[in-house]
XYZ file of C-alpha atoms in Angstrom:
612
model
C -188.235 -3.144 80.416
C -190.945 -5.706 79.972
C -190.088 -8.930 81.799
C -191.756 -10.857 79.003
C -189.321 -9.657 76.419
C -189.553 -12.115 73.546
C -186.460 -14.075 72.608
C -185.456 -14.230 68.974
C -186.231 -17.602 67.427
C -183.201 -19.715 66.530
C -183.434 -21.462 63.196
C -182.108 -25.027 63.097
C -178.817 -25.185 61.215
C -179.101 -26.942 57.904
C -177.237 -30.291 57.748
C -174.157 -30.697 55.605
C -172.824 -33.763 53.861
C -169.295 -35.069 54.336
C -167.118 -34.507 51.287
C -164.908 -37.501 50.473
C -161.555 -37.160 48.746
C -161.565 -40.434 46.827
C -157.875 -40.301 45.950
C -157.009 -39.774 49.599
C -159.305 -42.623 50.575
C -157.711 -44.942 48.030
C -154.287 -44.025 49.403
C -155.548 -44.844 52.895
C -156.807 -48.230 51.718
C -153.640 -49.153 49.878
C -151.196 -48.064 52.579
C -153.049 -48.783 55.813
C -156.056 -51.090 55.422
C -154.839 -53.587 52.856
C -151.476 -55.339 53.009
C -151.067 -55.524 49.225
C -152.745 -54.328 46.000
C -153.529 -57.981 45.242
C -156.665 -57.746 47.397
C -158.427 -56.017 44.524
C -158.970 -59.398 42.882
C -160.343 -60.891 46.074
C -162.869 -58.017 46.237
C -163.937 -58.665 42.644
C -164.321 -62.404 43.250
C -166.103 -61.706 46.500
C -168.624 -59.369 44.918
C -169.275 -61.890 42.141
C -169.740 -64.804 44.558
C -172.029 -62.744 46.808
C -174.113 -61.718 43.807
C -174.538 -65.382 42.826
C -175.401 -66.309 46.421
C -178.061 -63.565 46.512
C -179.611 -64.756 43.225
C -179.644 -68.402 44.321
C -181.351 -67.424 47.572
C -184.378 -66.588 45.402
C -183.752 -69.035 42.534
C -181.789 -72.141 43.605
C -181.466 -73.270 39.976
C -179.882 -70.032 38.767
C -176.514 -70.390 36.982
C -173.403 -69.913 39.136
C -170.501 -68.817 36.930
C -167.684 -66.302 37.228
C -165.351 -65.553 34.312
C -162.194 -63.430 34.345
C -160.466 -62.130 31.196
C -157.176 -60.201 31.429
C -155.500 -58.501 28.467
C -153.285 -55.463 27.795
C -153.679 -53.757 31.171
C -157.393 -54.395 31.388
C -159.501 -56.921 33.273
C -163.079 -58.038 32.704
C -165.007 -60.007 35.347
C -168.398 -61.485 34.457
C -170.805 -63.130 36.893
C -174.285 -64.625 36.666
C -175.371 -63.044 39.935
C -178.407 -61.056 41.012
C -177.414 -57.897 39.114
C -178.376 -54.249 39.731
C -181.002 -51.763 38.639
C -180.310 -48.064 38.026
C -181.531 -47.148 41.524
C -179.295 -49.902 42.977
C -176.326 -48.394 41.178
C -176.951 -44.927 42.648
C -177.547 -46.165 46.183
C -174.893 -48.902 46.316
C -171.994 -48.320 43.949
C -171.829 -44.574 44.456
C -172.227 -44.570 48.254
C -169.082 -45.464 50.150
C -169.714 -47.807 53.074
C -173.114 -49.107 51.987
C -173.536 -52.820 51.330
C -176.085 -54.542 49.117
C -176.408 -57.157 51.856
C -178.342 -54.603 53.939
C -181.109 -54.227 51.405
C -184.158 -56.079 50.178
C -184.670 -58.148 53.278
C -181.319 -59.887 53.056
C -180.010 -58.649 56.405
C -180.977 -61.922 58.092
C -179.089 -63.893 55.444
C -175.854 -61.942 55.659
C -174.019 -64.944 57.044
C -174.250 -66.446 53.552
C -172.164 -63.620 52.112
C -168.432 -63.062 52.139
C -168.524 -59.263 52.096
C -169.590 -57.617 55.332
C -168.323 -54.061 55.106
C -169.597 -52.544 51.874
C -166.200 -51.335 50.673
C -166.686 -53.332 47.467
C -165.377 -51.904 44.244
C -163.574 -49.071 45.978
C -160.608 -51.402 46.575
C -160.180 -51.767 42.811
C -159.020 -48.162 42.576
C -155.828 -49.359 44.250
C -154.797 -50.742 40.832
C -157.295 -49.138 38.395
C -157.776 -45.590 37.174
C -161.224 -46.335 35.751
C -163.961 -48.842 36.585
C -166.927 -49.598 34.378
C -169.803 -51.790 35.567
C -172.525 -53.131 33.285
C -175.326 -54.916 35.127
C -178.799 -56.344 34.604
C -181.061 -57.198 37.515
C -182.516 -60.683 37.965
C -185.135 -59.333 40.395
C -186.710 -56.958 37.856
C -186.468 -58.810 34.537
C -187.982 -55.931 32.581
C -185.388 -53.412 33.748
C -182.875 -52.248 31.168
C -179.170 -52.916 31.648
C -177.371 -50.091 33.401
C -173.817 -48.827 33.075
C -171.854 -47.153 35.881
C -168.467 -45.635 35.031
C -166.198 -44.161 37.710
C -162.765 -42.525 37.703
C -160.254 -42.340 40.522
C -160.899 -38.593 40.915
C -164.279 -39.389 42.473
C -166.484 -38.646 39.440
C -168.932 -41.144 37.959
C -171.653 -41.403 35.334
C -174.713 -43.644 35.113
C -176.723 -44.458 31.995
C -179.151 -47.100 30.799
C -178.223 -49.300 27.875
C -180.203 -51.054 25.158
C -181.613 -54.453 26.122
C -179.139 -56.234 23.872
C -176.152 -54.754 25.785
C -176.602 -57.560 28.324
C -179.142 -60.253 27.530
C -178.889 -62.250 30.777
C -178.990 -61.100 34.412
C -175.637 -60.558 36.054
C -172.790 -58.071 36.181
C -169.642 -57.349 34.192
C -166.859 -55.257 35.738
C -164.207 -53.653 33.493
C -160.953 -52.316 34.978
C -158.329 -50.167 33.261
C -154.970 -50.188 35.036
C -153.614 -46.998 36.537
C -150.053 -45.914 35.695
C -147.516 -48.345 37.119
C -150.097 -50.971 38.083
C -150.441 -52.801 34.763
C -148.590 -55.848 36.080
C -151.404 -56.502 38.575
C -153.822 -56.955 35.662
C -151.563 -59.200 33.578
C -152.987 -62.642 32.643
C -150.342 -64.506 34.636
C -150.874 -62.442 37.790
C -154.678 -62.606 37.538
C -154.534 -66.382 37.080
C -152.191 -66.790 40.051
C -154.255 -64.551 42.341
C -157.539 -66.171 41.293
C -156.149 -69.622 42.095
C -154.811 -68.419 45.433
C -157.973 -66.669 46.570
C -160.637 -68.844 44.954
C -159.362 -72.432 44.893
C -162.067 -73.561 47.348
C -164.997 -71.498 46.027
C -168.117 -73.637 45.447
C -169.002 -72.042 42.087
C -167.708 -72.407 38.527
C -164.894 -69.812 38.482
C -162.568 -69.628 35.473
C -159.796 -67.410 34.148
C -160.515 -67.561 30.448
C -161.365 -71.229 29.925
C -159.188 -72.497 32.768
C -160.959 -73.549 36.016
C -159.337 -72.209 39.146
C -161.327 -74.141 41.752
C -159.655 -77.233 43.208
C -162.541 -79.105 44.776
C -163.124 -81.053 46.853
C -160.674 -79.574 49.347
C -157.533 -81.707 49.866
C -158.710 -82.841 53.312
C -162.110 -83.963 51.936
C -160.874 -86.044 49.006
C -161.309 -89.824 49.060
C -158.188 -92.026 49.103
C -157.736 -95.797 48.858
C -155.931 -96.027 52.216
C -154.832 -93.923 55.206
C -151.231 -94.044 54.019
C -152.230 -92.814 50.548
C -154.139 -89.971 52.176
C -151.091 -89.079 54.280
C -148.930 -88.951 51.154
C -151.451 -86.742 49.351
C -151.711 -84.334 52.282
C -147.915 -84.207 52.567
C -147.782 -83.229 48.883
C -150.408 -80.540 49.494
C -148.381 -79.184 52.437
C -145.225 -79.071 50.337
C -147.028 -77.115 47.613
C -148.710 -74.757 50.083
C -146.125 -74.182 52.826
C -142.893 -75.452 51.273
C -142.094 -78.246 53.737
C -142.834 -81.961 54.090
C -144.706 -82.434 57.379
C -143.945 -84.982 60.064
C -147.668 -85.713 60.189
C -151.070 -84.207 59.453
C -153.944 -83.641 61.882
C -157.570 -83.388 60.755
C -159.327 -80.272 62.035
C -163.015 -81.134 61.866
C -165.240 -78.980 64.108
C -168.784 -79.274 62.686
C -170.411 -76.996 65.265
C -168.089 -74.186 64.205
C -168.368 -74.993 60.495
C -164.660 -75.771 60.256
C -162.900 -78.291 58.046
C -159.189 -78.369 57.461
C -155.842 -79.856 58.380
C -152.860 -78.985 60.588
C -149.402 -79.911 59.344
C -146.690 -80.749 61.880
C -143.438 -78.905 61.197
C -140.407 -81.149 60.500
C -137.991 -78.849 62.351
C -138.030 -77.216 65.767
C -139.198 -73.613 66.055
C -139.095 -71.109 68.881
C -142.241 -70.942 71.056
C -142.019 -67.162 70.726
C -142.344 -67.347 66.935
C -145.851 -66.430 65.857
C -147.283 -69.130 63.612
C -149.144 -68.080 60.467
C -152.092 -70.092 59.196
C -154.223 -69.996 56.037
C -157.922 -69.381 56.632
C -160.635 -69.561 53.990
C -164.037 -68.014 54.646
C -166.765 -69.924 52.785
C -164.148 -70.997 50.257
C -162.507 -67.591 49.746
C -158.980 -67.177 51.093
C -159.209 -64.681 53.935
C -155.617 -64.581 55.136
C -152.312 -66.412 54.966
C -151.192 -64.943 58.283
C -153.837 -65.816 60.866
C -151.823 -65.757 64.097
C -154.491 -66.125 66.778
C -156.148 -69.251 65.400
C -154.494 -71.816 67.707
C -153.418 -71.822 71.367
C -149.914 -70.471 71.917
C -148.587 -73.910 72.858
C -149.434 -75.320 69.401
C -146.571 -73.475 67.700
C -145.351 -76.679 66.044
C -148.134 -76.859 63.416
C -149.274 -74.833 60.419
C -152.977 -74.925 59.538
C -155.118 -74.477 56.479
C -158.891 -74.554 56.932
C -162.228 -73.340 55.676
C -164.827 -71.834 57.999
C -168.235 -70.241 57.805
C -168.469 -69.013 61.409
C -165.464 -66.752 62.069
C -165.725 -63.005 61.533
C -163.191 -61.112 59.420
C -161.882 -57.665 60.313
C -162.628 -54.652 58.131
C -159.695 -55.398 55.835
C -160.838 -59.032 55.549
C -157.218 -60.045 56.017
C -157.380 -61.272 59.623
C -159.852 -62.640 62.145
C -161.943 -60.646 64.580
C -161.128 -61.547 68.182
C -164.423 -62.510 69.801
C -166.035 -65.349 71.763
C -166.490 -67.437 68.622
C -162.798 -67.282 67.777
C -161.916 -68.131 71.394
C -164.191 -71.201 71.250
C -162.730 -72.271 67.904
C -159.208 -71.854 69.261
C -160.044 -74.137 72.178
C -161.714 -76.714 69.912
C -158.758 -76.824 67.520
C -156.380 -77.123 70.455
C -158.414 -80.094 71.680
C -158.060 -81.768 68.271
C -154.262 -81.424 68.431
C -154.279 -82.664 72.032
C -156.320 -85.713 70.983
C -153.849 -86.441 68.198
C -151.006 -86.483 70.713
C -152.794 -88.824 73.104
C -153.682 -91.059 70.158
C -150.026 -91.339 69.180
C -149.084 -92.151 72.763
C -151.668 -94.924 72.864
C -151.152 -96.494 69.464
C -148.098 -95.260 67.563
C -145.090 -94.800 69.871
C -142.605 -94.670 66.988
C -144.291 -91.679 65.372
C -144.660 -90.068 68.793
C -140.951 -90.518 69.508
C -140.080 -88.980 66.138
C -142.365 -86.041 66.887
C -141.010 -85.478 70.399
C -137.419 -85.610 69.195
C -138.223 -82.379 67.352
C -141.089 -80.742 69.258
C -140.823 -81.840 72.878
C -140.828 -78.169 73.895
C -144.350 -77.636 72.572
C -145.679 -80.695 74.372
C -143.980 -79.602 77.592
C -145.651 -76.217 77.242
C -149.015 -77.948 77.011
C -148.314 -80.499 79.752
C -147.438 -77.896 82.385
C -151.050 -76.629 82.278
C -152.743 -79.948 81.609
C -152.327 -82.718 84.185
C -153.940 -85.230 81.849
C -151.466 -84.438 79.095
C -148.562 -84.610 81.551
C -149.757 -88.001 82.751
C -150.050 -89.223 79.154
C -146.708 -87.827 78.033
C -144.756 -88.671 81.190
C -143.187 -91.849 79.749
C -142.186 -90.010 76.587
C -140.992 -86.477 77.370
C -137.160 -86.348 77.431
C -135.168 -84.583 80.153
C -131.443 -84.087 80.661
C -130.348 -86.046 83.726
C -127.172 -87.379 85.331
C -128.277 -90.815 84.054
C -128.505 -89.598 80.468
C -131.512 -88.388 78.498
C -134.526 -89.997 80.177
C -138.199 -89.431 80.822
C -139.230 -88.380 84.323
C -141.020 -91.711 84.697
C -137.798 -93.663 84.085
C -135.769 -91.365 86.296
C -138.244 -91.575 89.200
C -138.127 -95.376 89.013
C -134.335 -95.278 89.481
C -134.062 -92.697 92.272
C -136.027 -92.374 95.522
C -135.737 -88.578 95.359
C -135.915 -86.601 92.130
C -133.363 -83.824 92.698
C -133.366 -80.989 90.186
C -131.653 -77.682 89.512
C -133.438 -74.552 88.331
C -130.691 -73.356 86.013
C -128.467 -74.991 83.443
C -125.413 -73.459 85.151
C -126.275 -75.097 88.473
C -126.726 -78.439 86.741
C -123.391 -78.252 84.951
C -121.771 -77.266 88.206
C -122.908 -80.307 90.195
C -123.813 -82.996 87.643
C -120.385 -84.734 87.422
C -119.910 -84.706 91.197
C -123.483 -85.723 92.031
C -123.373 -88.556 89.501
C -120.123 -89.882 90.993
C -121.714 -89.875 94.444
C -124.838 -91.703 93.205
C -127.107 -88.658 93.498
C -129.515 -88.407 90.573
C -130.147 -84.888 89.283
C -132.473 -83.556 86.570
C -131.597 -80.380 84.690
C -134.606 -78.129 85.226
C -132.957 -75.111 83.651
C -134.520 -75.505 80.208
C -137.844 -73.941 79.296
C -140.783 -75.445 81.255
C -138.681 -78.258 82.788
C -138.604 -77.153 86.417
C -142.386 -76.553 86.358
C -142.992 -80.071 85.056
C -140.647 -81.637 87.596
C -142.436 -79.859 90.443
C -145.783 -81.079 89.058
C -144.573 -84.684 89.075
C -146.037 -85.674 92.503
C -149.494 -84.567 91.362
C -149.539 -87.122 88.513
C -147.265 -89.710 90.131
C -148.310 -89.907 93.796
C -145.562 -90.821 96.237
C -142.764 -89.295 94.174
C -140.373 -87.122 96.200
C -139.110 -84.038 94.399
C -136.480 -81.721 95.867
C -134.517 -78.794 94.516
C -130.820 -79.545 94.786
C -128.848 -77.074 96.911
C -125.242 -76.720 98.008
C -125.903 -78.380 101.375
C -127.335 -81.492 99.731
C -124.314 -81.863 97.462
C -121.839 -81.243 100.260
C -123.605 -83.759 102.488
C -122.989 -86.486 99.901
C -119.238 -85.768 99.763
C -116.907 -87.707 102.047
C -115.426 -85.847 104.979
C -111.666 -85.803 105.487
C -110.112 -87.501 108.502
C -110.063 -84.906 111.343
C -106.363 -85.440 111.984
C -105.519 -84.802 108.318
C -107.719 -81.729 108.205
C -106.127 -80.396 111.395
C -102.688 -80.832 109.829
C -103.849 -78.645 106.945
C -105.248 -75.887 109.186
C -102.632 -73.355 108.056
C -103.312 -74.034 104.385
C -107.103 -73.752 104.867
C -106.748 -70.539 106.870
C -104.699 -68.926 104.084
C -107.168 -70.103 101.446
C -110.178 -68.829 103.421
C -108.559 -65.478 104.048
C -107.986 -64.990 100.319
C -111.608 -65.824 99.303
C -113.349 -64.137 102.232
C -113.658 -60.780 100.383
C -115.540 -62.681 97.666
C -118.076 -64.001 100.223
C -116.891 -67.528 99.593
C -115.955 -70.170 102.182
C -113.407 -72.950 101.640
C -114.309 -76.555 102.533
C -112.139 -79.669 102.297
C -113.836 -82.910 101.172
C -112.938 -86.155 99.408
C -114.945 -87.028 96.308
C -114.889 -88.502 92.842
C -113.961 -88.023 90.082
C -110.358 -87.499 91.180
C -109.709 -85.289 88.143
C -111.855 -82.488 89.600
C -109.648 -80.402 91.935
C -112.313 -77.993 93.176
C -116.047 -77.486 93.041
C -117.820 -74.134 93.366
C -121.185 -74.482 95.111
C -123.828 -71.910 95.832
C -127.584 -71.584 95.632
C -130.024 -68.856 94.740
C -130.147 -67.499 98.288
C -126.373 -67.158 98.357
C -126.358 -65.434 94.982
C -129.068 -63.005 96.089
C -127.093 -62.140 99.208
C -123.960 -61.673 97.102
C -125.768 -59.344 94.704
C -127.184 -57.375 97.656
C -123.727 -56.990 99.201
C -122.264 -55.751 95.891
C -125.072 -53.235 95.492
C -124.534 -52.060 99.070
C -120.850 -51.383 98.382
C -121.681 -49.214 95.364
C -124.663 -47.366 96.876
C -124.716 -43.985 98.625
C -125.257 -43.768 102.384
C -129.055 -43.820 102.181
C -129.295 -46.817 99.881
C -126.463 -48.579 101.652
C -128.445 -48.332 104.872
C -131.577 -49.687 103.199
C -129.699 -52.545 101.546
C -127.890 -53.272 104.772
C -131.226 -53.724 106.518
C -132.064 -56.378 103.941
C -128.994 -58.421 104.807
C -129.997 -62.063 105.042
C -128.673 -65.083 106.839
C -128.291 -67.068 103.634
C -125.241 -69.354 103.454
C -122.296 -68.080 101.496
C -120.952 -69.729 98.381
C -118.317 -72.339 99.016
C -115.277 -73.667 97.205
C -115.022 -77.396 97.916
C -111.436 -78.635 97.548
C -110.992 -82.299 96.614
C -108.536 -83.877 99.054
C -108.155 -86.870 96.710
C -106.877 -84.717 93.853
C -103.044 -84.761 93.487
C -102.896 -81.058 92.636
C -104.757 -80.112 95.825
C -102.365 -82.265 97.862
C -99.341 -80.472 96.341
C -100.859 -77.027 96.893
C -101.755 -77.870 100.503
C -98.078 -78.700 101.169
C -96.842 -75.243 100.105
C -95.365 -73.223 102.923
C -95.756 -69.758 101.370
C -99.150 -68.221 102.419
C -99.096 -65.790 99.479
C -98.520 -68.611 97.017
C -101.310 -70.639 98.661
C -103.621 -67.635 98.282
C -102.733 -67.192 94.602
C -103.267 -70.898 93.925
C -106.612 -70.779 95.745
C -107.746 -67.859 93.598
C -106.781 -69.855 90.490
C -108.782 -72.862 91.708
C -111.747 -70.588 92.414
C -111.637 -69.078 88.917
C -111.208 -72.483 87.278
C -114.216 -73.837 89.206
C -116.342 -70.905 88.011
C -115.293 -71.509 84.429
C -115.999 -75.232 84.653
C -119.490 -74.462 85.953
C -119.949 -72.032 83.018
C -121.112 -69.380 85.426
C -121.172 -65.720 84.349
C -118.183 -63.871 85.780
C -118.570 -60.697 87.806
C -115.987 -57.926 87.395
C -114.400 -59.015 90.691
C -114.139 -62.587 89.395
C -112.501 -61.458 86.167
C -110.020 -59.341 88.099
C -109.235 -62.313 90.348
C -108.589 -64.599 87.381
C -106.254 -62.074 85.820
C -104.431 -61.444 89.125
C -103.954 -65.129 89.922
C -102.759 -65.932 86.395
C -100.137 -63.182 86.505
C -99.146 -64.231 90.015
C -98.576 -67.840 88.999
C -96.540 -66.720 85.972
C -94.339 -64.561 88.181
C -93.826 -67.424 90.608
C -93.054 -69.907 87.811
C -90.458 -67.607 86.226
C -88.824 -66.395 89.485
C -85.086 -67.313 89.879
C -83.190 -67.336 93.177
C -79.470 -66.401 92.987
C -77.227 -69.455 92.846
C -80.128 -71.866 92.251
C -81.708 -73.428 89.197
C -84.847 -71.925 87.771
C -87.878 -72.934 89.818
C -90.417 -74.814 87.775
């Protein structure tokens, strides 16, 4: 066989064109891309405004009008924009994904347009079964008007019309509602949607003869005084968001093309709740649910603003996360931060009213911002044994700022520590312990220490050694009963007298207790591993108050079993008073001691009166 055997030539496969199921695509838009059918009107307004913008780019004196007429399940939208020729209609309206902003040298000017994705009229099929467009181009004055008619099955026709069909350049869009969607084209709904989407548009937009623009924007309107402006903005907030704000904050970031206002909520909200803000893009409402516009700590405000720099996503219902949005977020956060520092410097009454509701948001900010912490230090409230005070006031009263990391620990020791003159701050609420630990950085010389069981015990008075020795039998019985619970018994004298016993532990003791419980329930392998992790942490302790009359009566009992039962009751009562979560063993102890005391109280010896 010849080594030069020729290979058969391979013909290049002919290309094929994607076939688009328009009904399937419309279903995709309505159920997955757009949040509601109402966006159809935004797309119509957007196309009209972009057409006017394109015409004015070439003729600044061109008319700028948009008119909407709704009647009997139909809608007509007329604009004085740049218009289309027959070739434009074929290449733009009938080609999904192509945008007129990419043609005729306008790519560099795309930032002037609202539409960026070329979806255009396709969104109207969400509510319409037929779309008819009549357009006349302003760029080619001699061109005849052209009509494009499309149905929701994907078919369309194009024809030229007589010159008199449309005398002036521009475009008219006719919609006929699909079955079940007539309500979206009703005059009332069209008017409401046009006002919502287009209130800040810079052109003459009307529904019938009624203007829908509300310019200038509320934050740009002149007012006779600052107080009058505050009242007007409060009214705007009530109409827009449904609440009367505590205050309003101007959001003016010229470099980012942003103007707007942030309204301070009158009630507290959870930091985890995602705030929703209203964002207009070049006057057109983009979204009512912009969640990533502000830093997470600024959850106490709701914003409405207009921008020309932020990018919308494909659905044009949210913002594209990019470096520009990150910079805007930081700039808006700085405006809110400046408002807070301004209140601290010049309006303490308004600041106090704000902090009484939103101190959590400011604490969230202050824990990452030393400057804000320094500014807010005299104002931020904390729960302390001296009452509700700022850290500044508390540090002036106490040489050491003791704090607890949990609310339970605070409730456990606060009454006792206060009676002994030990000041304690409750650091168990969100952000509080972090701020307390940051205190020395903004207030040099301040001593901060986490309160532990040893510190509390050290401030309690010891009992006379002779008295404690006389109670050795009682203490031995009490310790023997609580030893299985990894709890020691200590005798001290302290105030208030009404407290018979105090349960003290710290995190290390609780960790060791949890490890021991896990070791008991584990198999041999895990028990060995957990046993190797055994620590030398101090055990929890039950501090009995020698000054309390009940403790004195219990300590005089001669029955070791009764002493043990009473000790278990004191232990359970101390846990309950500290509002600590009960383990199964603690619950069983409470039940056992309660039943034991009932049996003792109702026991009758023969020949004697009932024991009480």
